[in-house]
Amino acid sequence: MAYNEDAGLCGSLPTEILCRIFSYLDVSDRLAAGMTCKTWYTSAVDSRIYKDTVVTLEKNVKERMLVLLHSNSIVTRLVIKNCALDTDAEFWQKVGHTLKSLELIHCSICWTDFVSVLEKCRRLVHLAVIHCDKLESIGEPGIADHAPHNFFLRETSGIISVDLSNTYLTDAVFHEIMTVTGKVRALSLEGCRLSVHDAVHRRFYPPGQVHSPLVFTLQEVLKTIENAPIQVLNLSRTIIDNRCIAKLSATFSKTLREFHAASCVLSGVQGVTALCTNTPKLTCLNLGSNPLLGDDCLEIVCESLRALEQLDMSNCTVSSMGFANLVHLKKLQCADFSNCILSEEGTVVRFLSSRPWPDIQALNISSCRIAANVVKCLSEHMPTLVSLDVSHTMLLTDEAVRAIWTHLRLLRVLRMGRCPSLTNAALHHPSNMKSGLPTSMASLGGLKELCLGGCSLISDAGVLAAMFFRELAFLDLGHCPLLTSASLKHIALHCPSLSKLVLRCCVQLDDDSLTPVLRPSSRLRQLDIGGCRYVTDGTLLRVAQCPSLKYVNVTSCMVTQDAVQHLQLERPDLEVDHSVE
């Protein structure tokens, strides 16, 4: 009797319910589930469950646009990279009516083409034009609004988030772009050459001059967006100073909830004080890589911004005493203090154990000179952590790592790279069985990212005992010279969801060692085997047979230029990094 799938469990669920179930899976898992039977295949390729998937067009863009045009896919998030903007009317008519997010990165854009595309994307909410060639305004230099359809676009536009991180940006271009958007709530000008001095503005704005094509000034930016309900503002890597921060925070005091000023070297405590005074309802603050900011600044932030949920003060001059001020932030969810000096063990331990931390989800304290007891303490008092980065912690011990995977069972991201004291005992501790505790890191069943790069004492024994991660997508074992083919066989079998694998400078690996992870059915998209000196052209032959692989690094491997060129011809969609260090 022939098997009828409709008579079994496969056919007992309505398509709508199957689609809802598949929507919780990653794309690779959906496709794998679709191989079960015809019913599941139909649900797995249903366009309704791919609405939040980011579609990236980078190489052979014209061909990929044609494929997308003739597919049944519903595209809501589109990224176009490294090409000239194609205004194919049929494509944009099809994609535009569902598109909510459009990002143009390193593209060549003509203004008329740009506006033509936006006219067909009436449901657009997010627009990004990042590191693109100079976008010329269609108007005469210094004269505004020569495009009548710009007004029509603005009236019908729903764009509320704009990212214009371009060094070429000028007042004229900025004004033109903002005329085709709606009431912007989120604006990023990260890395722009923004002039903040009044003298510069006076020089380029004689009487009658508007929207200069020669300079980008804060004064004109504020004129353009002063009535916008800005909630998110990113001015990282610009030259804004204390006066600018005070003016910006006063202008948007009623609406601003998220502010980014990383690597703004002219900013200091006075500016942060004004920010805290003017915008006490901030929920996200990024002040990273500002060495002028230290404990006094952090104290002001923690005492003034009690609603803060995300705080980044990485690469600032923060000590253990300043770090202890976080006790005031009852709603804190994410904190980044990497490259600060948190070396006073007693102070940090007392702070961590001073109160419960029910909301904390992500903590980055890499390169902070912390002691092992600090890691043990936070593992016990922050059980809700989903992401933890303790990389470059020279004093991190096996016992401290065991505390992590014993108490932090919700972890999805764990980074412990460049911790030279760690051994296999950090991954596996069989004596825990006597006390009923987990015996290995495999207890972190939901782990999606694990970094052990540079932990040079980790060997096959640790990998074989602990690496059982069905959901792991990123694994870094670079600079672990003791690993052999046994580890890769185990990883290929027990980490089936891997999409990025770093094995840089694992010097015992050769062509045969890599065979298990280079299967045609593998989900691997990125492979870094640079510095594996026994890897030869044979590995490139296997790489060619892995259709999912999109990037491979064979720097300083024993591969020939001819083999690399042949691979690039055979797989034009594959990026091969082959330089000699």
XYZ file of C-alpha atoms in Angstrom, residues 134-533:
400
model
C 27.892 61.675 -4.431
C 24.162 62.154 -4.878
C 23.695 65.339 -6.865
C 20.607 67.456 -6.294
C 18.563 68.197 -9.413
C 18.229 71.850 -8.450
C 20.684 74.633 -9.103
C 23.448 74.937 -6.494
C 22.165 76.702 -3.417
C 18.559 76.883 -4.669
C 15.990 74.705 -2.969
C 12.977 72.724 -4.102
C 13.230 72.673 -7.892
C 11.457 69.318 -8.015
C 7.675 69.760 -7.844
C 7.105 66.034 -7.310
C 9.179 66.233 -4.122
C 6.239 67.895 -2.413
C 3.858 65.190 -3.582
C 6.281 62.531 -2.347
C 6.585 64.154 1.055
C 2.824 64.368 1.494
C 2.408 60.652 0.785
C 5.645 59.336 2.309
C 5.604 57.186 5.408
C 9.385 57.158 5.810
C 10.137 57.726 9.487
C 13.697 56.335 9.702
C 16.579 57.714 7.618
C 20.268 56.738 7.606
C 22.531 59.088 5.623
C 25.968 57.975 6.794
C 27.960 59.497 3.923
C 31.059 61.650 4.019
C 30.009 63.631 0.944
C 26.739 64.907 2.438
C 26.046 68.630 2.023
C 23.260 70.923 3.141
C 21.754 70.887 -0.356
C 21.706 67.107 -0.652
C 20.441 66.657 2.900
C 17.596 69.084 2.312
C 16.595 67.401 -0.954
C 16.499 63.961 0.652
C 14.512 65.160 3.631
C 11.914 66.698 1.312
C 10.975 63.227 0.052
C 10.486 61.768 3.521
C 7.705 62.087 6.041
C 7.973 63.135 9.668
C 11.298 61.496 10.468
C 11.605 59.943 13.915
C 15.007 58.267 13.530
C 17.994 59.943 11.866
C 21.579 58.738 11.498
C 24.375 61.013 10.293
C 27.179 58.804 11.570
C 30.575 59.644 10.121
C 29.360 62.711 8.221
C 31.639 65.727 7.852
C 29.367 67.885 9.922
C 30.541 71.434 10.599
C 29.336 72.854 13.913
C 31.006 76.275 14.120
C 28.998 79.446 13.561
C 31.901 81.080 11.712
C 31.858 78.365 9.045
C 28.120 78.756 8.635
C 28.441 82.534 8.195
C 31.169 82.083 5.601
C 29.106 79.806 3.381
C 25.797 81.563 3.926
C 25.962 85.151 2.694
C 22.620 86.945 2.315
C 20.324 85.067 -0.088
C 22.194 81.761 0.091
C 20.190 78.672 1.045
C 21.129 74.988 1.207
C 24.799 75.213 0.257
C 26.182 72.413 -1.954
C 29.665 73.000 -0.526
C 29.315 72.368 3.197
C 27.293 70.338 5.694
C 26.398 72.334 8.803
C 24.599 71.567 12.033
C 22.728 74.862 11.786
C 21.047 73.860 8.511
C 20.350 70.345 9.760
C 18.458 71.779 12.716
C 16.483 74.124 10.449
C 15.460 71.186 8.277
C 14.385 68.831 11.061
C 13.470 71.188 13.906
C 9.766 70.294 13.668
C 10.342 66.554 13.295
C 9.499 64.303 16.269
C 13.040 62.914 16.492
C 13.200 59.929 18.843
C 16.478 58.366 17.656
C 19.531 60.455 16.738
C 22.924 59.047 15.748
C 25.809 61.519 15.431
C 28.642 59.107 16.175
C 32.052 59.845 14.621
C 31.254 63.502 14.074
C 32.834 66.589 15.656
C 29.881 67.633 17.777
C 30.988 69.275 21.029
C 29.356 70.094 24.368
C 27.534 73.101 22.960
C 26.061 71.036 20.121
C 24.857 68.295 22.448
C 23.193 70.883 24.675
C 21.468 72.497 21.697
C 20.322 69.206 20.175
C 18.989 67.838 23.443
C 17.108 71.074 24.111
C 15.577 71.050 20.623
C 14.281 67.485 20.919
C 13.825 67.351 24.685
C 10.223 66.147 24.496
C 10.746 63.350 21.977
C 14.352 62.095 22.115
C 14.666 58.573 23.525
C 17.854 57.235 21.911
C 21.109 59.144 21.385
C 24.395 57.936 19.878
C 27.580 59.995 20.202
C 30.328 57.368 20.012
C 33.813 58.558 19.008
C 32.875 62.217 19.344
C 36.214 63.303 20.743
C 35.170 66.901 21.427
C 32.331 65.856 23.708
C 32.810 66.014 27.462
C 31.074 65.960 30.815
C 29.375 69.343 30.255
C 27.622 68.082 27.148
C 26.510 64.872 28.839
C 25.223 66.863 31.821
C 23.125 69.037 29.515
C 21.853 65.936 27.719
C 20.772 64.320 30.986
C 19.072 67.514 32.137
C 17.178 68.105 28.891
C 16.195 64.512 28.074
C 15.595 62.624 31.337
C 13.454 60.007 29.560
C 16.292 58.613 27.429
C 16.181 54.820 27.175
C 19.322 54.268 25.064
C 22.645 56.130 25.287
C 25.848 55.390 23.385
C 28.931 57.337 24.506
C 31.514 54.724 23.558
C 35.108 55.531 22.554
C 35.153 58.943 24.225
C 38.271 58.903 26.449
C 37.366 62.250 28.056
C 34.386 60.591 29.727
C 34.983 58.771 33.005
C 33.502 57.960 36.393
C 32.060 61.432 36.979
C 30.194 61.270 33.681
C 28.853 57.784 34.407
C 27.665 58.907 37.833
C 25.690 61.770 36.277
C 24.150 59.423 33.702
C 23.117 56.815 36.263
C 21.636 59.327 38.689
C 19.757 61.318 36.035
C 18.569 58.776 33.457
C 16.678 56.277 35.591
C 14.692 54.997 32.573
C 17.860 53.928 30.737
C 17.674 50.436 29.234
C 20.811 50.423 27.057
C 24.151 52.032 27.903
C 27.424 51.906 25.980
C 30.531 53.439 27.548
C 33.081 51.128 25.993
C 36.608 52.530 25.622
C 35.889 55.264 28.157
C 37.915 56.039 31.282
C 35.630 54.130 33.642
C 36.929 52.377 36.762
C 35.367 49.894 39.164
C 34.033 52.729 41.337
C 32.258 54.320 38.388
C 30.922 50.968 37.200
C 29.223 50.511 40.581
C 26.890 53.426 39.769
C 24.916 51.081 37.525
C 23.106 50.007 40.674
C 20.788 53.014 40.135
C 19.617 51.804 36.699
C 16.784 49.482 37.657
C 15.611 49.016 34.045
C 19.020 48.318 32.503
C 18.930 45.574 29.857
C 22.139 45.990 27.837
C 25.498 47.370 28.996
C 28.823 47.642 27.165
C 31.919 48.564 29.192
C 34.560 46.829 27.107
C 38.108 48.182 27.439
C 37.378 49.869 30.758
C 39.423 49.161 33.891
C 37.307 47.083 36.289
C 40.213 45.559 38.169
C 39.044 46.191 41.761
C 37.551 42.784 42.464
C 35.953 43.602 45.817
C 34.172 46.719 44.565
C 32.682 44.992 41.515
C 31.619 41.884 43.447
C 29.851 43.999 46.097
C 28.098 45.969 43.372
C 26.923 42.878 41.469
C 25.594 41.220 44.607
C 23.949 44.383 45.994
C 20.583 43.834 44.294
C 18.726 41.537 41.865
C 19.165 42.123 38.124
C 15.890 40.840 36.652
C 16.049 42.720 33.337
C 19.708 42.511 32.296
C 20.092 40.624 29.007
C 23.438 41.618 27.495
C 26.758 42.502 29.137
C 30.096 43.215 27.477
C 33.069 43.461 29.847
C 35.785 42.280 27.484
C 39.332 43.584 28.026
C 38.367 44.956 31.456
C 41.040 43.177 33.551
C 38.314 41.544 35.630
C 39.024 38.730 38.071
C 37.555 35.241 37.898
C 35.446 35.886 41.013
C 33.694 38.740 39.215
C 32.586 36.368 36.449
C 31.385 33.821 39.000
C 29.454 36.513 40.852
C 27.688 37.907 37.796
C 26.817 34.362 36.701
C 25.010 33.832 39.986
C 23.263 37.230 40.131
C 22.356 37.826 36.462
C 20.524 34.633 35.450
C 18.596 36.381 32.656
C 21.712 37.148 30.575
C 21.311 36.219 26.917
C 24.635 37.651 25.693
C 27.940 37.756 27.613
C 31.334 38.904 26.361
C 34.357 38.299 28.611
C 36.937 38.141 25.816
C 40.556 39.109 26.500
C 40.226 38.296 30.197
C 43.661 37.048 31.175
C 42.533 35.985 34.660
C 39.495 33.982 33.525
C 39.658 30.463 34.952
C 38.059 27.134 34.130
C 36.009 27.344 37.318
C 34.592 30.740 36.348
C 33.556 29.433 32.923
C 31.863 26.456 34.538
C 29.866 28.920 36.646
C 28.724 30.580 33.421
C 27.264 27.443 31.850
C 25.900 26.248 35.182
C 23.872 29.387 36.011
C 23.328 31.288 32.743
C 21.116 28.765 31.000
C 19.453 31.360 28.744
C 22.687 32.351 26.983
C 22.541 32.680 23.209
C 25.879 34.473 22.732
C 29.063 33.658 24.671
C 32.391 35.231 23.754
C 35.543 34.132 25.567
C 38.182 34.719 22.918
C 41.801 35.336 23.873
C 41.501 33.899 27.381
C 44.822 32.005 27.496
C 44.281 30.231 30.831
C 41.258 28.216 29.723
C 41.656 24.466 29.267
C 39.352 21.584 28.400
C 38.137 21.653 32.011
C 36.341 24.904 31.189
C 34.140 23.016 28.732
C 33.658 19.714 30.543
C 33.635 18.803 34.241
C 32.357 15.240 34.824
C 32.605 15.463 38.629
C 29.604 17.835 38.574
C 27.428 14.772 38.093
C 27.744 13.927 41.781
C 26.099 17.217 42.772
C 23.440 17.102 40.076
C 24.926 20.036 38.153
C 25.500 20.126 34.383
C 28.671 18.338 33.351
C 29.519 20.327 30.231
C 28.880 23.479 28.259
C 26.357 21.475 26.244
C 23.859 22.555 28.915
C 23.592 25.836 26.960
C 21.232 24.223 24.482
C 20.091 27.494 22.904
C 23.587 28.827 22.175
C 23.838 30.497 18.760
C 27.298 32.082 18.948
C 30.420 30.802 20.702
C 33.868 32.370 20.520
C 36.885 30.490 21.864
C 39.405 31.958 19.439
C 42.876 32.226 20.934
C 42.167 29.792 23.783
C 45.242 27.843 22.777
C 44.924 25.093 25.412
C 41.578 23.836 24.095
C 41.999 20.477 22.351
C 39.925 17.702 20.780
C 38.972 16.319 24.191
C 37.140 19.508 25.139
C 35.366 19.792 21.802
C 34.227 16.157 21.805
C 32.924 16.411 25.362
C 31.065 19.723 25.124
C 30.119 20.744 21.580
C 26.536 19.548 21.189
C 24.821 22.691 19.943
C 21.986 22.103 17.486
C 21.284 25.832 17.085
C 24.866 27.145 16.966
C 25.308 29.416 13.933
C 28.740 30.981 14.625
C 31.773 29.212 16.066
C 35.255 30.691 16.438
C 38.044 28.231 17.234
C 40.801 30.219 15.568
C 44.331 30.014 16.966
C 43.617 26.734 18.756
C 46.673 24.793 17.530
C 45.797 21.536 19.332
C 42.651 20.852 17.293
C 42.708 18.040 14.727
C 40.329 16.394 12.279
C 38.535 14.668 15.172
C 37.127 18.011 16.305
C 35.802 18.879 12.857
C 34.105 15.505 12.450
C 32.362 16.062 15.759
C 31.388 19.661 14.936
C 29.963 18.673 11.556
C 27.811 16.025 13.206
C 26.638 17.837 16.326
C 26.484 21.497 15.207
C 24.317 21.195 12.081
C 23.173 24.836 11.985
C 26.633 26.396 11.575
C 26.711 29.233 9.060
C 30.083 30.763 10.023
C 33.139 28.812 11.149
C 36.517 30.343 12.036
C 39.490 27.959 12.140
C 42.210 30.507 11.516
C 45.750 29.278 12.285
C 44.602 25.828 13.441
C 47.901 24.507 12.172
C 47.167 20.762 12.390
C 44.262 20.904 9.952
C 44.690 19.737 6.362
C 42.465 18.991 3.362
C 41.113 15.745 4.801
C 40.348 17.431 8.131
C 38.024 19.922 6.421
C 36.077 17.325 4.444
C 33.320 16.832 7.086
C 32.353 20.523 7.172
C 32.478 20.934 3.379
C 29.546 18.712 2.499
C 27.235 19.794 -0.354
C 24.341 19.710 2.133
C 26.130 21.946 4.644
C 24.552 25.252 5.716
C 27.969 26.890 6.046
C 28.110 30.355 4.475
C 31.478 31.662 5.733
C 34.671 29.709 6.373
C 37.941 31.206 7.611
C 40.894 28.819 7.360
C 43.577 31.449 6.882
C 46.950 30.397 8.240
C 46.178 26.660 8.028
C 49.436 25.897 6.275
